[in-house]
Tab-separated table of C-alpha atoms in Angstrom:
chain	number	residue	atom	x	y	z
B	25	UNK	CA	11.857	13.066	6.807
B	26	UNK	CA	15.414	14.445	6.735
B	27	UNK	CA	16.681	10.988	7.583
B	28	UNK	CA	14.539	9.262	4.858
B	29	UNK	CA	15.576	11.759	2.361
B	30	UNK	CA	19.251	11.469	3.061
B	31	UNK	CA	19.241	7.645	3.062
B	32	UNK	CA	17.099	7.367	-0.373
B	33	UNK	CA	18.182	10.198	-2.443
B	34	UNK	CA	21.870	10.999	-1.629
B	35	UNK	CA	24.199	10.315	-4.410
B	36	UNK	CA	27.470	11.282	-6.165
B	37	UNK	CA	26.353	14.093	-8.562
B	38	UNK	CA	29.878	14.131	-10.057
B	39	UNK	CA	29.229	10.773	-11.747
B	40	UNK	CA	25.782	10.809	-12.992
B	41	UNK	CA	23.163	13.732	-13.147
B	42	UNK	CA	20.618	13.374	-10.527
B	43	UNK	CA	17.675	15.378	-10.179
B	44	UNK	CA	15.591	15.628	-6.715
B	45	UNK	CA	12.360	17.453	-5.857
B	46	UNK	CA	9.674	17.328	-3.131
B	47	UNK	CA	5.937	18.284	-3.578
B	48	UNK	CA	2.828	17.436	-1.407
B	49	UNK	CA	0.479	14.831	-2.542
B	50	UNK	CA	-1.837	12.298	-0.586
B	51	UNK	CA	-1.447	14.135	2.578
B	52	UNK	CA	2.322	14.108	2.871
B	53	UNK	CA	5.566	14.826	1.234
B	54	UNK	CA	6.402	13.034	-1.931
B	55	UNK	CA	10.208	12.822	-2.732
B	56	UNK	CA	11.136	12.095	-6.195
B	57	UNK	CA	14.707	11.252	-7.693
B	58	UNK	CA	15.485	10.886	-11.325
B	59	UNK	CA	19.040	9.677	-12.217
B	60	UNK	CA	20.837	9.739	-15.370
B	61	UNK	CA	19.251	12.535	-17.664
B	62	UNK	CA	19.943	16.043	-17.914
B	63	UNK	CA	18.129	18.671	-15.853
B	64	UNK	CA	15.710	20.175	-18.368
B	65	UNK	CA	14.462	16.534	-19.441
B	66	UNK	CA	14.332	15.603	-15.665
B	67	UNK	CA	12.177	18.788	-14.728
B	68	UNK	CA	9.599	17.950	-17.471
B	69	UNK	CA	9.478	14.261	-16.333
B	70	UNK	CA	9.095	15.426	-12.551
B	71	UNK	CA	6.197	17.655	-13.593
B	72	UNK	CA	4.348	14.624	-15.121
B	73	UNK	CA	5.076	12.508	-12.221
B	74	UNK	CA	3.544	15.331	-9.896
B	75	UNK	CA	0.460	15.659	-12.383
B	76	UNK	CA	0.003	11.754	-12.240
B	77	UNK	CA	0.225	11.599	-8.279
B	78	UNK	CA	-2.058	14.720	-7.723
B	79	UNK	CA	-4.732	13.297	-10.160
B	80	UNK	CA	-4.904	9.857	-8.213
B	81	UNK	CA	-4.815	11.667	-4.925
B	82	UNK	CA	-8.138	13.597	-6.088
B	83	UNK	CA	-9.531	10.260	-7.662
B	84	UNK	CA	-8.784	7.743	-4.929
B	85	UNK	CA	-7.653	9.381	-1.613
B	86	UNK	CA	-10.579	9.107	0.854
B	87	UNK	CA	-11.139	12.841	1.763
B	88	UNK	CA	-10.962	14.013	-1.844
B	89	UNK	CA	-12.273	11.178	-3.899
B	90	UNK	CA	-15.467	12.526	-5.586
B	91	UNK	CA	-14.674	10.229	-8.365
B	92	UNK	CA	-14.662	7.189	-6.128
B	93	UNK	CA	-17.782	8.508	-4.566
B	94	UNK	CA	-19.675	8.511	-7.675
B	95	UNK	CA	-18.331	5.067	-8.534
B	96	UNK	CA	-19.709	3.637	-5.133
B	97	UNK	CA	-23.186	5.233	-5.514
B	98	UNK	CA	-23.584	3.780	-9.192
B	99	UNK	CA	-22.465	0.281	-7.778
B	100	UNK	CA	-25.306	0.339	-4.913
B	101	UNK	CA	-27.748	1.061	-7.686
B	102	UNK	CA	-26.873	-2.430	-9.244
B	103	UNK	CA	-26.961	-0.977	-12.713
B	104	UNK	CA	-23.915	-1.420	-14.998
B	105	UNK	CA	-22.184	1.836	-15.869
B	106	UNK	CA	-18.771	2.873	-17.600
B	107	UNK	CA	-15.922	2.790	-15.254
B	108	UNK	CA	-13.262	5.517	-15.485
B	109	UNK	CA	-10.514	4.127	-17.900
B	110	UNK	CA	-7.786	5.364	-15.669
B	111	UNK	CA	-8.994	3.038	-12.933
B	112	UNK	CA	-9.611	-0.139	-14.928
B	113	UNK	CA	-6.097	-1.655	-14.289
B	114	UNK	CA	-6.356	-1.022	-10.641
B	115	UNK	CA	-9.808	-2.687	-10.511
B	116	UNK	CA	-8.706	-5.848	-12.460
B	117	UNK	CA	-5.335	-6.312	-10.721
B	118	UNK	CA	-6.954	-5.828	-7.258
B	119	UNK	CA	-9.548	-8.606	-8.104
B	120	UNK	CA	-6.660	-10.671	-8.824
B	121	UNK	CA	-4.875	-9.819	-5.614
B	122	UNK	CA	-7.892	-10.466	-3.714
B	123	UNK	CA	-8.036	-14.069	-4.775
B	124	UNK	CA	-4.168	-14.370	-4.263
B	125	UNK	CA	-4.472	-13.200	-0.681
B	126	UNK	CA	-7.310	-15.568	0.140
B	127	UNK	CA	-9.577	-12.738	0.364
B	128	UNK	CA	-7.630	-10.817	2.967
B	129	UNK	CA	-7.018	-7.882	0.610
B	130	UNK	CA	-10.402	-6.822	-0.120
B	131	UNK	CA	-10.993	-3.151	-1.157
B	132	UNK	CA	-14.729	-3.725	-1.274
B	133	UNK	CA	-14.935	-3.170	2.513
B	134	UNK	CA	-15.612	0.588	2.335
B	135	UNK	CA	-18.682	0.411	4.347
B	136	UNK	CA	-16.579	-1.199	7.172
B	137	UNK	CA	-14.144	1.579	6.826
B	138	UNK	CA	-17.009	4.196	7.005
B	139	UNK	CA	-18.726	2.420	10.026
B	140	UNK	CA	-15.553	2.570	12.010
B	141	UNK	CA	-15.126	6.339	11.101
B	142	UNK	CA	-11.967	5.520	9.390
B	143	UNK	CA	-12.944	6.967	6.002
B	144	UNK	CA	-10.985	10.306	6.802
B	145	UNK	CA	-7.331	11.241	6.823
B	146	UNK	CA	-7.801	12.304	10.397
B	147	UNK	CA	-10.493	9.924	12.074
B	148	UNK	CA	-12.281	11.467	15.053
B	149	UNK	CA	-12.235	9.822	18.519
B	150	UNK	CA	-15.527	8.397	18.667
B	151	UNK	CA	-17.053	5.153	20.258
B	152	UNK	CA	-16.445	2.101	18.050
B	153	UNK	CA	-19.449	0.573	16.235
B	154	UNK	CA	-21.574	-1.916	18.021
B	155	UNK	CA	-21.232	-5.687	17.412
B	156	UNK	CA	-24.645	-5.758	15.916
B	157	UNK	CA	-23.856	-3.135	13.053
B	158	UNK	CA	-20.668	-5.210	12.542
B	159	UNK	CA	-22.480	-8.468	12.331
B	160	UNK	CA	-25.127	-6.866	9.992
B	161	UNK	CA	-22.421	-5.978	7.280
B	162	UNK	CA	-20.634	-9.246	7.652
B	163	UNK	CA	-23.850	-11.092	6.929
B	164	UNK	CA	-23.787	-9.491	3.582
B	165	UNK	CA	-20.095	-10.337	3.029
B	166	UNK	CA	-19.039	-7.491	0.632
B	167	UNK	CA	-16.077	-8.666	-1.454
B	168	UNK	CA	-14.176	-8.031	-4.882
B	169	UNK	CA	-16.189	-11.035	-6.170
B	170	UNK	CA	-19.151	-9.056	-6.288
B	171	UNK	CA	-17.889	-6.742	-8.899
B	172	UNK	CA	-18.512	-7.656	-12.509
B	173	UNK	CA	-16.268	-6.017	-15.099
B	174	UNK	CA	-17.032	-6.446	-18.840
B	175	UNK	CA	-14.809	-4.105	-20.944
B	176	UNK	CA	-15.467	-0.783	-19.477
B	177	UNK	CA	-18.726	-1.692	-17.971
B	178	UNK	CA	-18.856	-2.175	-14.125
B	179	UNK	CA	-21.617	-3.590	-12.108
B	180	UNK	CA	-22.232	-5.116	-8.614
B	181	UNK	CA	-25.064	-7.410	-7.603
B	182	UNK	CA	-24.268	-6.634	-3.761
B	183	UNK	CA	-25.370	-3.395	-2.595
B	184	UNK	CA	-22.978	-3.599	0.448
B	185	UNK	CA	-20.144	-3.236	-1.866
B	186	UNK	CA	-18.087	0.073	-1.363
B	187	UNK	CA	-14.721	0.509	-2.812
B	188	UNK	CA	-12.069	1.930	-0.512
B	189	UNK	CA	-8.472	2.008	-2.261
B	190	UNK	CA	-6.855	4.000	0.498
B	191	UNK	CA	-4.395	1.189	1.400
B	192	UNK	CA	-3.094	1.008	-2.271
B	193	UNK	CA	-3.749	4.360	-3.613
B	194	UNK	CA	-0.534	5.637	-3.304
B	195	UNK	CA	0.978	2.335	-4.663
B	196	UNK	CA	-1.185	2.591	-7.903
B	197	UNK	CA	-0.253	6.177	-8.424
B	198	UNK	CA	3.424	5.213	-8.142
B	199	UNK	CA	3.119	2.716	-10.645
B	200	UNK	CA	1.548	4.966	-13.187
B	201	UNK	CA	3.994	7.565	-12.587
B	202	UNK	CA	6.703	5.095	-12.797
B	203	UNK	CA	5.453	3.761	-16.289
B	204	UNK	CA	5.385	7.328	-17.436
B	205	UNK	CA	9.173	7.649	-16.472
B	206	UNK	CA	10.084	4.565	-18.156
B	207	UNK	CA	8.338	5.888	-21.368
B	208	UNK	CA	10.587	8.950	-21.181
B	209	UNK	CA	13.746	6.512	-21.241
B	210	UNK	CA	14.246	7.011	-17.417
B	211	UNK	CA	16.127	3.917	-16.145
B	212	UNK	CA	16.723	4.994	-12.676
B	213	UNK	CA	14.374	6.730	-10.352
B	214	UNK	CA	12.923	6.555	-7.017
B	215	UNK	CA	9.492	7.812	-5.359
B	216	UNK	CA	8.986	8.055	-1.734
B	217	UNK	CA	5.430	8.727	-0.240
B	218	UNK	CA	5.509	8.796	3.520
B	219	UNK	CA	8.171	6.130	3.722
B	220	UNK	CA	6.844	3.774	1.026
B	221	UNK	CA	9.018	3.527	-2.071
B	222	UNK	CA	8.786	2.621	-5.651
B	223	UNK	CA	12.196	2.350	-7.366
B	224	UNK	CA	13.827	1.322	-10.349
B	225	UNK	CA	17.565	1.148	-11.352
B	226	UNK	CA	20.130	2.392	-8.838
B	227	UNK	CA	21.529	5.492	-7.457
B	228	UNK	CA	24.528	6.343	-9.561
B	229	UNK	CA	25.446	2.554	-10.001
B	230	UNK	CA	25.210	2.077	-6.234
B	231	UNK	CA	22.008	0.432	-4.466
B	232	UNK	CA	19.182	2.519	-3.022
B	233	UNK	CA	19.509	2.588	0.795
B	234	UNK	CA	15.910	2.233	2.172
B	235	UNK	CA	14.827	2.614	5.748
B	236	UNK	CA	12.357	0.164	7.193
B	237	UNK	CA	10.278	1.883	9.783
B	238	UNK	CA	9.511	1.009	13.176
B	239	UNK	CA	5.951	-0.011	14.206
B	240	UNK	CA	5.603	3.231	16.030
B	241	UNK	CA	5.725	5.144	12.816
B	242	UNK	CA	8.674	7.124	14.058
B	243	UNK	CA	12.325	6.167	13.526
B	244	UNK	CA	13.863	3.076	11.807
B	245	UNK	CA	14.059	-0.443	12.556
B	246	UNK	CA	16.584	-1.353	9.866
B	247	UNK	CA	18.121	-0.549	6.454
B	248	UNK	CA	18.134	-2.388	3.249
B	249	UNK	CA	20.283	-1.955	0.025
B	250	UNK	CA	18.461	-2.878	-2.943
B	251	UNK	CA	18.527	-1.991	-6.765
B	252	UNK	CA	16.774	-2.924	-9.799
B	253	UNK	CA	12.582	-2.913	-9.954
B	254	UNK	CA	11.628	-2.865	-6.318
B	255	UNK	CA	8.503	-1.738	-4.072
B	256	UNK	CA	8.739	-1.278	-0.473
B	257	UNK	CA	5.475	-0.966	1.493
B	258	UNK	CA	4.441	-1.027	5.003
B	259	UNK	CA	0.874	-1.410	6.622
B	260	UNK	CA	0.560	-0.276	10.184
B	261	UNK	CA	-1.697	0.409	13.176
B	262	UNK	CA	-0.249	4.045	13.153
B	263	UNK	CA	-1.870	4.794	9.637
B	264	UNK	CA	-5.356	6.346	9.685
B	265	UNK	CA	-6.318	5.559	13.329
B	266	UNK	CA	-7.919	6.962	16.434
B	267	UNK	CA	-7.702	6.464	20.041
B	268	UNK	CA	-11.014	5.843	22.318
B	269	UNK	CA	-10.581	5.231	25.918
B	270	UNK	CA	-6.903	4.243	25.503
B	271	UNK	CA	-7.368	1.732	22.647
B	272	UNK	CA	-6.193	2.290	19.317
B	273	UNK	CA	-8.529	1.715	16.263
B	274	UNK	CA	-6.887	1.552	12.820
B	275	UNK	CA	-7.928	1.030	9.350
B	276	UNK	CA	-6.339	-2.280	8.608
B	277	UNK	CA	-9.583	-4.250	8.944
B	278	UNK	CA	-10.048	-7.880	8.934
B	279	UNK	CA	-12.789	-8.718	6.313
B	280	UNK	CA	-13.426	-12.025	8.540
B	281	UNK	CA	-14.244	-10.186	11.633
B	282	UNK	CA	-15.092	-6.565	10.474
B	283	UNK	CA	-12.718	-5.359	13.106
B	284	UNK	CA	-9.275	-3.926	12.999
B	285	UNK	CA	-6.247	-6.617	13.277
B	286	UNK	CA	-4.952	-6.943	16.743
B	287	UNK	CA	-1.814	-9.086	17.122
B	288	UNK	CA	0.307	-7.349	14.522
B	289	UNK	CA	1.654	-3.603	14.732
B	290	UNK	CA	3.065	-3.441	11.392
B	291	UNK	CA	3.874	-5.528	8.341
B	292	UNK	CA	6.530	-4.491	5.620
B	293	UNK	CA	6.965	-6.154	2.293
B	294	UNK	CA	9.664	-5.543	-0.209
B	295	UNK	CA	8.530	-6.990	-3.705
B	296	UNK	CA	10.827	-7.347	-6.846
B	297	UNK	CA	7.990	-5.683	-8.995
B	298	UNK	CA	5.051	-3.499	-9.013
B	299	UNK	CA	3.792	-1.266	-6.296
B	300	UNK	CA	0.215	-2.485	-6.147
B	301	UNK	CA	1.005	-5.856	-5.266
B	302	UNK	CA	3.648	-4.834	-2.472
B	303	UNK	CA	1.101	-2.645	-0.682
B	304	UNK	CA	-1.645	-5.236	-1.217
B	305	UNK	CA	0.528	-7.796	0.388
B	306	UNK	CA	1.747	-5.804	3.287
B	307	UNK	CA	-2.136	-5.293	4.209
B	308	UNK	CA	-2.779	-8.888	3.779
B	309	UNK	CA	-0.032	-10.217	5.560
B	310	UNK	CA	-0.905	-7.890	8.607
B	311	UNK	CA	-4.559	-9.192	8.370
B	312	UNK	CA	-3.153	-12.726	8.389
B	313	UNK	CA	-1.452	-12.160	11.542
B	314	UNK	CA	1.434	-13.491	13.533
B	315	UNK	CA	0.536	-17.226	12.950
B	316	UNK	CA	-0.817	-17.335	9.328
B	317	UNK	CA	1.207	-14.956	7.383
B	318	UNK	CA	3.773	-17.193	5.905
B	319	UNK	CA	0.740	-19.118	4.151
B	320	UNK	CA	-0.393	-15.816	2.615
B	321	UNK	CA	3.246	-14.826	1.819
B	322	UNK	CA	3.544	-17.977	-0.148
B	323	UNK	CA	0.393	-17.447	-2.113
B	324	UNK	CA	1.271	-13.970	-3.108
B	325	UNK	CA	4.877	-14.803	-3.985
B	326	UNK	CA	6.409	-12.623	-1.311
B	327	UNK	CA	10.125	-13.316	-0.639
B	328	UNK	CA	10.855	-10.420	1.580
B	329	UNK	CA	8.695	-9.597	4.624
B	330	UNK	CA	9.245	-8.269	8.217
B	331	UNK	CA	6.511	-8.045	10.812
B	332	UNK	CA	6.601	-6.501	14.181
B	333	UNK	CA	3.878	-7.859	16.789
B	334	UNK	CA	2.450	-5.715	19.487
B	335	UNK	CA	5.145	-6.816	21.877
B	336	UNK	CA	7.882	-5.545	19.527
B	337	UNK	CA	9.139	-9.125	18.574
B	338	UNK	CA	10.242	-9.239	14.859
B	339	UNK	CA	9.052	-11.902	12.561
B	340	UNK	CA	11.055	-12.182	9.059
B	341	UNK	CA	11.364	-14.397	6.092
B	342	UNK	CA	14.872	-15.895	5.587
B	343	UNK	CA	15.439	-13.662	2.617
B	344	UNK	CA	14.569	-10.400	4.417
B	345	UNK	CA	16.855	-11.674	7.269
B	346	UNK	CA	19.772	-12.031	5.093
B	347	UNK	CA	19.149	-8.439	3.438
B	348	UNK	CA	18.114	-6.189	6.202
B	349	UNK	CA	20.498	-4.436	8.594
B	350	UNK	CA	18.672	-4.069	11.601
B	351	UNK	CA	19.490	-1.302	14.163
B	352	UNK	CA	17.590	-2.673	16.873
B	353	UNK	CA	19.759	-5.900	17.679
B	354	UNK	CA	18.144	-6.531	20.822
B	355	UNK	CA	14.556	-7.287	19.686
B	356	UNK	CA	13.508	-10.977	19.625
B	357	UNK	CA	13.703	-12.243	16.107
B	358	UNK	CA	11.754	-15.111	14.545
B	359	UNK	CA	12.628	-16.510	10.933
B	360	UNK	CA	9.543	-17.866	9.185
B	361	UNK	CA	9.572	-19.484	5.799
B	362	UNK	CA	6.766	-18.646	3.373
B	363	UNK	CA	4.576	-21.664	2.623
B	364	UNK	CA	5.011	-22.717	-0.926
B	365	UNK	CA	3.183	-26.168	-1.197
B	366	UNK	CA	0.810	-24.698	-3.865
B	367	UNK	CA	2.535	-21.800	-5.472
B	368	UNK	CA	0.215	-19.296	-7.179
B	369	UNK	CA	1.560	-16.926	-9.839
B	370	UNK	CA	1.503	-13.289	-9.174
B	371	UNK	CA	-0.575	-11.228	-11.407
């Protein structure tokens, strides 16, 4: 955490006023930097950011999400109901990202997450579910296409649909918080939640210096220098997992098999835009796997991606290879170009 903080928020305070603070949310520490406004205004803005993040922590984070639990109960009934206005942009954008990812990013898989016991922040080490139980859920194919949104009226005709936004909950919260900062005339700021980053502008006229985590979740595999409107997110086998009889079971579940992915250890996406797209793409690329991820990257408009397989080999897009300063220069590197034969616009 000290390394991440030093890399992301250090700046020359003699040039431009910089306000930094830290607070807990989403089960980890949130680091916030606001550049270019006086302390009193920055403190007010930071209070608003903390309020927004804590709201979505309670609304979306699995262990605390009474609101999401009520939504899922209503979806199972098949009757239309009024969706919370604060979640409408998340629902509509997630449906668009579901299609862009060819169905790999699928927040409707909450029943699979629960079946595997991965709906808690600290899952218990229990035996994995039977193949028969997995097959029974696969037979009913819960997906974002089973959701119908008419204004604020939400409904599903598939009782198996249960929403689980854990892979993108922090991303959506960060995006709402960043919009609030922009509304207060903040032009440069950075939010770091557990190593995932949403940033705008620069750190006192210089690029933000961001670490890319190792697949193990400890340490850094490389550094990237970026400025402007950017989001950096990583999907990993190390997030929300349990070990049973020596095998790791994690929460990045492939909707095609109903099982955790098994050939990639992590996928990191740098996206020149909103955090929700970056987080969804990181999960989709990891699910696509070592062979198919360039196709999904092309569909989702992802130029910067770095993936680490279970043997420690690094696959990157050419754009990421040209940007990152790798600290592990001995690792095997493979450069793959995103497929763009049929480019699809990002929502």
